[in-house]
């Protein structure tokens, strides 16, 4: 019985080895499959997908009870064209002058002429009559001005020409005890003015006022019974002027002003001029 069992066990072992040997040789002869590239790797059905990243919790929108005021607008810059009359500057004006003079209180002095021999040097009466009293003048006016911080400083020159009829000036006067015919042949004046004043400018218009003081030179020629006599006088006068300047361009303006005499030979003046403006 024992001998049969040993035989059966040996036979079974031999059979198993004989069957397994071909399968092992076949497995060693076949090459192993190449691995798939990374891009062609198939997903493992057993692999569990990772959960999507969680988003942070949404905060509720906070609406303020009182919204903040809007930012202030940028500062307004006045266009240059709206401020032509403003600022420190130089002016030069030239224009027409009309007015009235009274030389009746002006001291005329005999300068030269053939009438000196007949007493022309002591003649006084004609100088208180027309055209020396209330003479209408027409002429030219020139001004150069500096304006700083609304203060005006002016220097100017006037050339007023008295208008009168020579025939209306002829009259008889006592000259050294003798009645003689006296005629005013010519009358001319020149005026150098200085002024201090102020002005207020707004956009393209400026209002101004000045106190003017001037040195006046007056020359006249008389005919005394045909003898010539030249007389001259120098005087000083104060006047007040006010007016307005309107700009047509940044550098060009028109001006109108009125003037009233305070002391001296000026009664009144009216001025219309144009000027040039330099900042």
Coordinates of N, CA, C and O in Angstrom, one line a residue, residues 86-251:
X86 N -6.2 142.0 -17.2 CA -5.7 141.8 -15.9 C -4.2 141.8 -15.9 O -3.5 141.6 -16.9
X87 N -3.6 141.9 -14.7 CA -2.2 141.7 -14.5 C -1.4 142.9 -14.7 O -1.8 144.0 -15.2
X88 N -0.1 142.8 -14.2 CA 0.8 143.9 -14.4 C 1.2 144.1 -15.9 O 1.4 143.0 -16.5
X89 N 1.4 145.3 -16.3 CA 1.6 145.5 -17.8 C 2.1 146.9 -18.0 O 2.1 147.8 -17.2
X90 N 2.6 147.1 -19.3 CA 2.9 148.4 -19.9 C 1.8 148.7 -20.9 O 1.3 147.9 -21.6
X91 N 1.6 150.0 -21.0 CA 0.6 150.5 -22.0 C 1.2 151.7 -22.8 O 2.0 152.5 -22.2
X92 N 0.9 151.8 -24.0 CA 1.2 153.0 -24.8 C -0.1 153.3 -25.6 O -0.7 152.5 -26.3
X93 N -0.6 154.6 -25.3 CA -1.8 155.0 -26.0 C -1.6 156.3 -26.8 O -0.7 157.1 -26.5
X94 N -2.4 156.4 -27.9 CA -2.3 157.6 -28.7 C -3.7 157.8 -29.2 O -4.5 156.9 -29.5
X95 N -4.2 159.1 -29.2 CA -5.5 159.4 -29.6 C -5.8 160.9 -29.7 O -4.9 161.7 -29.7
X96 N -7.1 161.2 -29.7 CA -7.6 162.5 -29.9 C -8.0 163.1 -28.6 O -8.5 162.5 -27.7
X97 N -7.8 164.5 -28.6 CA -8.1 165.2 -27.4 C -9.0 166.4 -27.8 O -8.8 167.1 -28.8
X98 N -10.1 166.6 -27.0 CA -10.9 167.8 -27.1 C -11.2 168.4 -25.7 O -11.3 167.6 -24.8
X99 N -11.2 169.7 -25.6 CA -11.4 170.3 -24.3 C -11.5 171.8 -24.3 O -11.7 172.4 -25.4
X100 N -11.3 172.3 -23.1 CA -11.4 173.8 -23.0 C -10.3 174.3 -22.0 O -10.0 173.6 -21.0
X101 N -9.7 175.4 -22.4 CA -8.6 176.0 -21.5 C -9.0 177.4 -21.2 O -9.7 178.1 -22.0
X102 N -8.5 177.9 -20.1 CA -8.7 179.3 -19.7 C -7.3 179.8 -19.2 O -6.8 179.4 -18.1
X103 N -6.7 180.7 -20.0 CA -5.4 181.2 -19.7 C -5.5 182.6 -19.1 O -4.5 183.3 -19.0
X104 N -6.7 183.0 -18.6 CA -6.9 184.3 -18.1 C -6.1 184.5 -16.8 O -5.8 185.7 -16.4
X105 N -5.7 183.5 -16.1 CA -5.0 183.6 -14.9 C -3.5 183.2 -15.0 O -2.8 183.0 -14.1
X106 N -3.1 183.0 -16.3 CA -1.7 182.7 -16.6 C -0.9 183.9 -16.8 O -1.3 184.9 -17.5
X107 N 0.3 183.9 -16.2 CA 1.2 185.1 -16.3 C 2.0 185.0 -17.6 O 3.0 184.2 -17.6
X108 N 1.7 185.8 -18.6 CA 2.5 185.9 -19.8 C 3.6 186.9 -19.7 O 3.5 188.0 -19.1
X109 N 4.7 186.5 -20.3 CA 5.9 187.4 -20.3 C 6.3 187.7 -21.7 O 6.4 186.9 -22.6
X110 N 6.7 189.0 -21.9 CA 7.1 189.4 -23.2 C 8.5 188.8 -23.4 O 9.4 188.9 -22.6
X111 N 8.7 188.2 -24.6 CA 10.0 187.6 -24.9 C 10.8 188.3 -26.0 O 11.9 188.6 -25.8
X112 N 10.1 188.7 -27.1 CA 10.8 189.4 -28.1 C 9.8 190.0 -29.1 O 8.6 189.7 -29.1
X113 N 10.3 191.0 -29.9 CA 9.4 191.6 -30.9 C 9.6 193.1 -31.0 O 10.1 193.8 -30.1
X114 N 9.2 193.7 -32.2 CA 9.4 195.1 -32.4 C 8.5 195.9 -31.6 O 8.7 197.2 -31.5
X115 N 7.4 195.3 -31.0 CA 6.5 196.1 -30.2 C 7.0 196.5 -28.8 O 6.4 197.3 -28.1
X116 N 8.2 196.1 -28.5 CA 8.8 196.5 -27.2 C 9.0 198.0 -27.1 O 8.8 198.6 -26.1
X117 N 9.3 198.6 -28.2 CA 9.6 200.0 -28.2 C 8.4 200.9 -28.0 O 8.5 202.0 -27.6
X118 N 7.2 200.4 -28.3 CA 5.9 201.1 -28.1 C 5.2 200.7 -26.8 O 4.0 201.0 -26.6
X119 N 5.9 199.9 -26.0 CA 5.3 199.6 -24.7 C 4.6 198.2 -24.7 O 3.8 197.9 -23.8
X120 N 5.0 197.4 -25.7 CA 4.4 196.0 -25.7 C 4.8 195.2 -24.6 O 4.1 194.2 -24.2
X121 N 5.9 195.5 -23.9 CA 6.3 194.6 -22.8 C 5.4 194.8 -21.6 O 5.4 193.9 -20.7
X122 N 4.6 195.8 -21.5 CA 3.7 196.0 -20.3 C 2.3 195.7 -20.6 O 1.4 196.0 -19.8
X123 N 2.0 195.1 -21.8 CA 0.6 194.8 -22.2 C 0.1 193.7 -21.3 O 0.7 192.6 -21.2
X124 N -1.2 193.9 -20.8 CA -1.8 192.9 -19.9 C -3.2 192.6 -20.3 O -3.7 191.5 -20.3
X125 N -4.0 193.6 -20.6 CA -5.4 193.5 -20.9 C -5.8 192.4 -21.9 O -6.8 191.7 -21.7
X126 N -5.2 192.2 -23.0 CA -5.6 191.2 -24.0 C -5.6 189.8 -23.5 O -6.4 189.0 -24.0
X127 N -4.8 189.5 -22.4 CA -4.7 188.1 -22.0 C -5.8 187.7 -21.1 O -5.8 186.5 -20.6
X128 N -6.8 188.5 -20.8 CA -7.9 188.1 -20.0 C -9.2 188.1 -20.9 O -10.3 187.8 -20.4
X129 N -9.0 188.3 -22.2 CA -10.1 188.3 -23.1 C -10.0 187.1 -24.1 O -8.9 186.4 -24.1
X130 N -11.0 186.8 -24.8 CA -10.9 185.7 -25.8 C -9.8 186.0 -26.8 O -9.7 187.2 -27.1
X131 N -9.1 185.0 -27.3 CA -9.2 183.6 -27.1 C -8.5 183.0 -25.9 O -8.5 181.8 -25.7
X132 N -7.9 183.9 -25.0 CA -7.2 183.3 -23.8 C -8.2 182.8 -22.8 O -7.8 182.0 -22.0
X133 N -9.4 183.4 -22.7 CA -10.4 182.9 -21.8 C -11.4 182.0 -22.5 O -12.0 182.3 -23.5
X134 N -11.5 180.8 -21.9 CA -12.4 179.7 -22.4 C -12.1 179.4 -23.9 O -13.0 179.4 -24.7
X135 N -10.9 179.0 -24.1 CA -10.5 178.7 -25.5 C -10.8 177.2 -25.7 O -10.4 176.3 -24.9
X136 N -11.5 176.9 -26.8 CA -11.7 175.5 -27.2 C -10.4 174.9 -27.8 O -9.8 175.6 -28.7
X137 N -10.0 173.7 -27.4 CA -8.8 173.1 -27.9 C -9.1 171.8 -28.5 O -10.0 171.0 -28.0
X138 N -8.4 171.5 -29.6 CA -8.5 170.1 -30.2 C -7.0 169.7 -30.5 O -6.2 170.5 -30.9
X139 N -6.7 168.5 -30.2 CA -5.4 168.1 -30.4 C -5.1 166.6 -30.2 O -6.0 165.8 -30.4
X140 N -3.9 166.3 -29.9 CA -3.4 164.9 -29.8 C -2.9 164.6 -28.4 O -2.5 165.5 -27.7
X141 N -3.1 163.3 -28.0 CA -2.6 162.9 -26.7 C -1.9 161.6 -26.8 O -2.3 160.7 -27.4
X142 N -0.7 161.6 -26.1 CA 0.1 160.4 -26.0 C 0.4 160.0 -24.6 O 0.7 160.9 -23.8
X143 N 0.3 158.7 -24.2 CA 0.5 158.3 -22.9 C 1.4 157.0 -22.8 O 1.2 156.1 -23.7
X144 N 2.3 157.0 -21.9 CA 3.1 155.8 -21.6 C 2.8 155.4 -20.1 O 2.9 156.3 -19.2
X145 N 2.4 154.2 -19.9 CA 1.9 153.8 -18.5 C 2.4 152.5 -18.1 O 2.6 151.5 -18.8
X146 N 2.7 152.4 -16.7 CA 3.0 151.2 -16.1 C 1.9 150.9 -15.0 O 1.6 151.8 -14.2
X147 N 1.4 149.7 -15.0 CA 0.4 149.3 -14.1 C 0.9 148.1 -13.3 O 1.3 147.1 -13.9
X148 N 1.0 148.2 -12.0 CA 1.4 147.2 -11.1 C 0.5 147.1 -9.9 O 0.3 148.1 -9.2
X149 N -0.1 145.9 -9.7 CA -1.0 145.7 -8.5 C -2.1 146.7 -8.5 O -2.4 147.3 -7.4
X150 N -2.7 147.0 -9.7 CA -3.8 147.9 -9.8 C -3.4 149.4 -9.7 O -4.3 150.2 -9.6
X151 N -2.1 149.7 -9.5 CA -1.7 151.1 -9.4 C -1.1 151.5 -10.7 O -0.3 150.9 -11.3
X152 N -1.6 152.7 -11.2 CA -1.2 153.2 -12.5 C -0.2 154.4 -12.3 O -0.5 155.3 -11.5
X153 N 0.8 154.3 -13.1 CA 1.8 155.4 -13.1 C 1.9 155.9 -14.6 O 2.3 155.1 -15.4
X154 N 1.6 157.2 -14.8 CA 1.5 157.6 -16.2 C 2.4 158.8 -16.5 O 2.6 159.7 -15.6
X155 N 3.0 158.8 -17.6 CA 3.7 160.0 -18.2 C 3.1 160.2 -19.6 O 3.0 159.3 -20.3
X156 N 2.7 161.5 -19.9 CA 2.1 161.7 -21.2 C 2.4 163.1 -21.7 O 3.0 163.9 -21.0
X157 N 2.1 163.3 -23.0 CA 2.3 164.5 -23.6 C 1.1 164.9 -24.5 O 0.6 164.1 -25.3
X158 N 0.6 166.1 -24.3 CA -0.5 166.6 -25.0 C -0.1 167.8 -25.9 O 0.7 168.6 -25.6
X159 N -0.7 167.8 -27.1 CA -0.5 168.9 -28.0 C -1.9 169.5 -28.3 O -2.5 169.1 -29.4
X160 N -2.4 170.4 -27.5 CA -3.7 171.0 -27.8 C -3.6 172.3 -28.6 O -2.7 173.1 -28.4
X161 N -4.5 172.4 -29.6 CA -4.5 173.5 -30.5 C -5.7 174.4 -30.3 O -6.8 173.9 -30.6
X162 N -5.6 175.6 -29.7 CA -6.7 176.4 -29.5 C -7.4 176.8 -30.8 O -6.7 177.1 -31.8
X163 N -8.7 176.8 -30.9 CA -9.4 177.2 -32.1 C -10.1 178.5 -31.9 O -10.9 178.7 -30.9
X164 N -9.9 179.5 -32.7 CA -10.5 180.8 -32.6 C -10.4 181.5 -34.0 O -9.6 181.1 -34.8
X165 N -11.2 182.5 -34.1 CA -11.1 183.4 -35.3 C -10.2 184.6 -35.0 O -10.4 185.3 -34.0
X166 N -9.2 184.8 -35.8 CA -8.3 186.0 -35.6 C -9.1 187.3 -35.6 O -8.8 188.2 -34.8
X167 N -10.1 187.4 -36.4 CA -10.9 188.7 -36.5 C -11.6 188.9 -35.2 O -11.8 190.1 -34.8
X168 N -12.0 187.8 -34.5 CA -12.7 188.0 -33.2 C -11.8 188.4 -32.1 O -12.3 188.9 -31.0
X169 N -10.5 188.3 -32.3 CA -9.6 188.7 -31.2 C -9.1 190.1 -31.4 O -8.3 190.6 -30.5
X170 N -9.5 190.8 -32.4 CA -9.0 192.2 -32.6 C -9.8 193.2 -31.7 O -11.1 193.2 -31.7
X171 N -9.1 194.0 -31.0 CA -9.7 195.0 -30.1 C -8.7 196.2 -29.9 O -7.5 196.0 -30.1
X172 N -9.3 197.3 -29.4 CA -8.4 198.5 -29.0 C -8.1 198.4 -27.5 O -8.9 198.2 -26.7
X173 N -6.8 198.6 -27.3 CA -6.3 198.5 -25.9 C -5.4 199.7 -25.7 O -4.7 200.2 -26.6
X174 N -5.3 200.1 -24.4 CA -4.4 201.2 -24.0 C -3.0 200.6 -23.8 O -2.8 199.7 -23.0
X175 N -2.1 201.1 -24.7 CA -0.7 200.7 -24.6 C 0.2 201.9 -24.3 O 0.3 202.8 -25.1
X176 N 0.6 201.9 -23.0 CA 1.4 203.1 -22.6 C 0.7 204.4 -22.8 O 1.4 205.4 -23.3
X177 N -0.6 204.5 -22.6 CA -1.3 205.7 -22.7 C -1.9 206.0 -24.1 O -2.5 207.0 -24.3
X178 N -1.6 205.1 -25.1 CA -2.1 205.3 -26.4 C -3.0 204.1 -26.8 O -2.7 202.9 -26.6
X179 N -4.2 204.4 -27.4 CA -5.1 203.4 -27.9 C -4.5 202.7 -29.2 O -4.2 203.4 -30.2
X180 N -4.3 201.5 -29.1 CA -3.7 200.7 -30.2 C -4.5 199.5 -30.5 O -5.1 198.9 -29.6
X181 N -4.5 199.1 -31.8 CA -5.3 197.9 -32.2 C -4.4 196.7 -32.0 O -3.3 196.6 -32.5
X182 N -4.9 195.8 -31.2 CA -4.2 194.5 -30.9 C -5.0 193.3 -31.5 O -6.2 193.2 -31.3
X183 N -4.2 192.5 -32.1 CA -4.8 191.3 -32.7 C -3.9 190.1 -32.3 O -2.7 190.1 -32.3
X184 N -4.6 189.0 -31.9 CA -3.9 187.7 -31.5 C -3.6 187.0 -32.8 O -4.5 186.4 -33.5
X185 N -2.4 186.9 -33.2 CA -2.0 186.2 -34.4 C -1.9 184.7 -34.3 O -2.3 184.0 -35.2
X186 N -1.4 184.3 -33.2 CA -1.3 182.8 -33.0 C -1.3 182.5 -31.5 O -1.0 183.3 -30.6
X187 N -1.7 181.3 -31.2 CA -1.8 180.8 -29.8 C -1.6 179.3 -29.8 O -2.3 178.5 -30.5
X188 N -0.6 178.8 -29.1 CA -0.3 177.4 -29.1 C 0.1 176.9 -27.7 O 0.6 177.7 -26.9
X189 N 0.0 175.6 -27.5 CA 0.3 175.1 -26.1 C 0.9 173.7 -26.2 O 0.6 173.0 -27.2
X190 N 1.7 173.3 -25.2 CA 2.2 172.0 -25.1 C 2.1 171.6 -23.6 O 2.4 172.5 -22.8
X191 N 1.8 170.4 -23.3 CA 1.5 170.0 -21.9 C 2.2 168.6 -21.7 O 1.9 167.6 -22.3
X192 N 3.1 168.6 -20.6 CA 3.7 167.4 -20.2 C 3.0 167.0 -18.9 O 3.0 167.7 -17.9
X193 N 2.5 165.7 -18.9 CA 1.6 165.3 -17.8 C 2.3 164.1 -17.0 O 2.9 163.3 -17.6
X194 N 2.0 164.1 -15.7 CA 2.4 162.9 -14.9 C 1.1 162.5 -14.1 O 0.4 163.4 -13.6
X195 N 0.9 161.2 -13.9 CA -0.3 160.8 -13.2 C -0.1 159.6 -12.3 O 0.8 158.8 -12.6
X196 N -0.9 159.6 -11.3 CA -0.9 158.4 -10.3 C -2.4 158.1 -10.1 O -3.2 159.0 -9.9
X197 N -2.7 156.8 -10.2 CA -4.1 156.4 -10.1 C -4.2 154.9 -9.8 O -3.3 154.2 -9.5
X198 N -5.4 154.4 -10.0 CA -5.7 153.0 -9.8 C -6.7 152.5 -10.9 O -7.4 153.3 -11.5
X199 N -6.8 151.2 -11.0 CA -7.7 150.6 -12.0 C -8.2 149.3 -11.5 O -7.5 148.6 -10.7
X200 N -9.4 148.9 -11.9 CA -10.0 147.6 -11.6 C -10.3 146.9 -12.9 O -11.1 147.5 -13.7
X201 N -9.7 145.8 -13.2 CA -9.8 145.1 -14.4 C -10.7 143.9 -14.2 O -10.7 143.1 -13.2
X202 N -11.6 143.6 -15.2 CA -12.5 142.5 -15.2 C -12.6 141.9 -16.6 O -13.1 142.6 -17.5
X203 N -12.1 140.7 -16.8 CA -12.0 140.0 -18.1 C -11.3 141.0 -19.2 O -10.2 141.2 -19.1
X204 N -12.1 141.5 -20.1 CA -11.6 142.3 -21.2 C -11.7 143.8 -21.0 O -11.4 144.6 -21.9
X205 N -12.2 144.3 -19.8 CA -12.5 145.7 -19.6 C -11.9 146.1 -18.3 O -11.8 145.3 -17.3
X206 N -11.4 147.3 -18.2 CA -10.8 147.9 -17.0 C -11.3 149.3 -16.8 O -11.4 150.1 -17.8
X207 N -11.7 149.6 -15.6 CA -12.1 150.9 -15.2 C -11.0 151.6 -14.4 O -10.3 150.9 -13.6
X208 N -10.7 152.9 -14.7 CA -9.6 153.5 -14.0 C -9.9 155.0 -13.7 O -10.9 155.6 -14.2
X209 N -9.1 155.5 -12.8 CA -9.1 156.9 -12.3 C -7.7 157.4 -12.0 O -6.9 156.6 -11.5
X210 N -7.4 158.6 -12.4 CA -6.1 159.2 -12.3 C -6.1 160.6 -11.7 O -7.1 161.3 -12.0
X211 N -5.1 160.9 -10.9 CA -4.8 162.3 -10.6 C -3.7 162.8 -11.4 O -2.6 162.2 -11.3
X212 N -3.9 163.8 -12.3 CA -2.8 164.2 -13.2 C -2.3 165.6 -12.8 O -3.0 166.5 -12.4
X213 N -1.0 165.7 -12.9 CA -0.3 167.0 -12.8 C 0.5 167.3 -14.0 O 1.2 166.4 -14.4
X214 N 0.4 168.5 -14.5 CA 1.1 168.8 -15.8 C 1.8 170.1 -15.8 O 1.3 171.1 -15.2
X215 N 2.9 170.2 -16.5 CA 3.6 171.4 -16.8 C 3.1 171.9 -18.2 O 3.3 171.1 -19.2
X216 N 2.6 173.1 -18.3 CA 2.0 173.7 -19.5 C 2.9 174.8 -20.0 O 3.2 175.7 -19.3
X217 N 3.2 174.7 -21.3 CA 3.9 175.8 -22.0 C 3.0 176.5 -23.0 O 2.4 175.7 -23.8
X218 N 2.8 177.8 -22.9 CA 1.9 178.5 -23.8 C 2.6 179.6 -24.5 O 3.4 180.4 -23.8
X219 N 2.5 179.7 -25.8 CA 3.1 180.7 -26.6 C 2.1 181.4 -27.5 O 1.2 180.8 -28.0
X220 N 2.2 182.8 -27.6 CA 1.3 183.5 -28.4 C 2.0 184.7 -29.0 O 3.1 185.2 -28.5
X221 N 1.5 185.1 -30.2 CA 2.1 186.2 -30.9 C 1.0 187.3 -31.1 O -0.1 186.9 -31.7
X222 N 1.3 188.5 -30.8 CA 0.3 189.6 -30.9 C 0.8 190.6 -32.0 O 2.1 190.7 -32.1
X223 N -0.1 191.2 -32.6 CA 0.3 192.4 -33.5 C -0.3 193.6 -32.9 O -1.6 193.7 -32.7
X224 N 0.6 194.6 -32.6 CA 0.1 195.8 -31.9 C 0.4 196.9 -32.9 O 1.5 197.4 -33.1
X225 N -0.7 197.4 -33.6 CA -0.6 198.4 -34.6 C 0.4 198.0 -35.7 O 1.2 198.8 -36.2
X226 N 0.5 196.7 -36.0 CA 1.4 196.2 -37.0 C 2.7 195.7 -36.4 O 3.5 195.2 -37.2
X227 N 3.0 196.0 -35.2 CA 4.3 195.6 -34.6 C 4.1 194.2 -33.9 O 3.1 194.0 -33.2
X228 N 5.1 193.4 -34.2 CA 5.0 192.0 -33.6 C 5.5 192.0 -32.2 O 6.5 192.7 -31.8
X229 N 4.9 191.1 -31.4 CA 5.3 190.9 -30.0 C 5.0 189.4 -29.7 O 3.9 188.9 -29.9
X230 N 6.1 188.7 -29.2 CA 5.9 187.3 -28.8 C 5.9 187.2 -27.2 O 6.7 187.9 -26.5
X231 N 4.9 186.4 -26.7 CA 4.8 186.2 -25.3 C 4.8 184.7 -25.0 O 4.4 183.9 -25.8
X232 N 5.2 184.4 -23.8 CA 5.2 183.0 -23.4 C 4.9 182.9 -21.9 O 5.0 183.8 -21.1
X233 N 4.4 181.7 -21.5 CA 4.1 181.4 -20.1 C 4.3 180.0 -19.8 O 4.1 179.1 -20.7
X234 N 4.7 179.7 -18.6 CA 4.8 178.3 -18.1 C 4.0 178.2 -16.8 O 4.1 179.1 -15.9
X235 N 3.2 177.2 -16.7 CA 2.3 177.1 -15.5 C 2.1 175.6 -15.2 O 2.6 174.7 -16.0
X236 N 1.5 175.3 -14.1 CA 1.3 174.0 -13.6 C -0.2 173.8 -13.3 O -0.9 174.7 -12.8
X237 N -0.7 172.6 -13.6 CA -2.2 172.4 -13.5 C -2.4 171.0 -12.9 O -1.7 170.0 -13.2
X238 N -3.5 170.8 -12.1 CA -3.9 169.5 -11.6 C -5.3 169.3 -12.2 O -6.1 170.2 -12.4
X239 N -5.5 168.0 -12.5 CA -6.8 167.5 -13.0 C -7.1 166.1 -12.6 O -6.2 165.4 -12.2
X240 N -8.4 165.7 -12.7 CA -8.8 164.3 -12.4 C -9.4 163.7 -13.6 O -10.2 164.3 -14.3
X241 N -9.0 162.5 -13.9 CA -9.4 161.8 -15.1 C -10.0 160.4 -14.7 O -9.5 159.7 -13.8
X242 N -11.1 160.0 -15.4 CA -11.7 158.7 -15.2 C -12.1 158.1 -16.5 O -12.5 158.9 -17.4
X243 N -12.1 156.8 -16.7 CA -12.4 156.2 -18.0 C -12.4 154.7 -18.0 O -12.4 154.1 -16.9
X244 N -12.5 154.1 -19.1 CA -12.6 152.7 -19.3 C -11.7 152.3 -20.5 O -11.6 153.0 -21.5
X245 N -11.1 151.1 -20.3 CA -10.3 150.5 -21.4 C -10.9 149.1 -21.8 O -11.2 148.3 -20.9
X246 N -11.1 148.9 -23.1 CA -11.8 147.7 -23.6 C -10.8 147.0 -24.6 O -10.4 147.7 -25.5
X247 N -10.5 145.8 -24.3 CA -9.6 145.1 -25.2 C -10.2 144.4 -26.4 O -11.3 143.7 -26.3
X248 N -9.7 144.7 -27.5 CA -10.1 144.1 -28.8 C -9.3 142.8 -29.1 O -9.8 141.8 -29.6
X249 N -8.1 142.9 -28.7 CA -7.1 141.7 -28.8 C -6.4 141.7 -27.5 O -6.5 142.6 -26.7
X250 N -5.6 140.7 -27.3 CA -4.8 140.6 -26.1 C -3.8 141.8 -26.0 O -3.6 142.2 -24.8
X251 N -3.3 142.2 -27.1 CA -2.3 143.3 -27.0 C -2.8 144.6 -27.5 O -2.1 145.6 -27.7

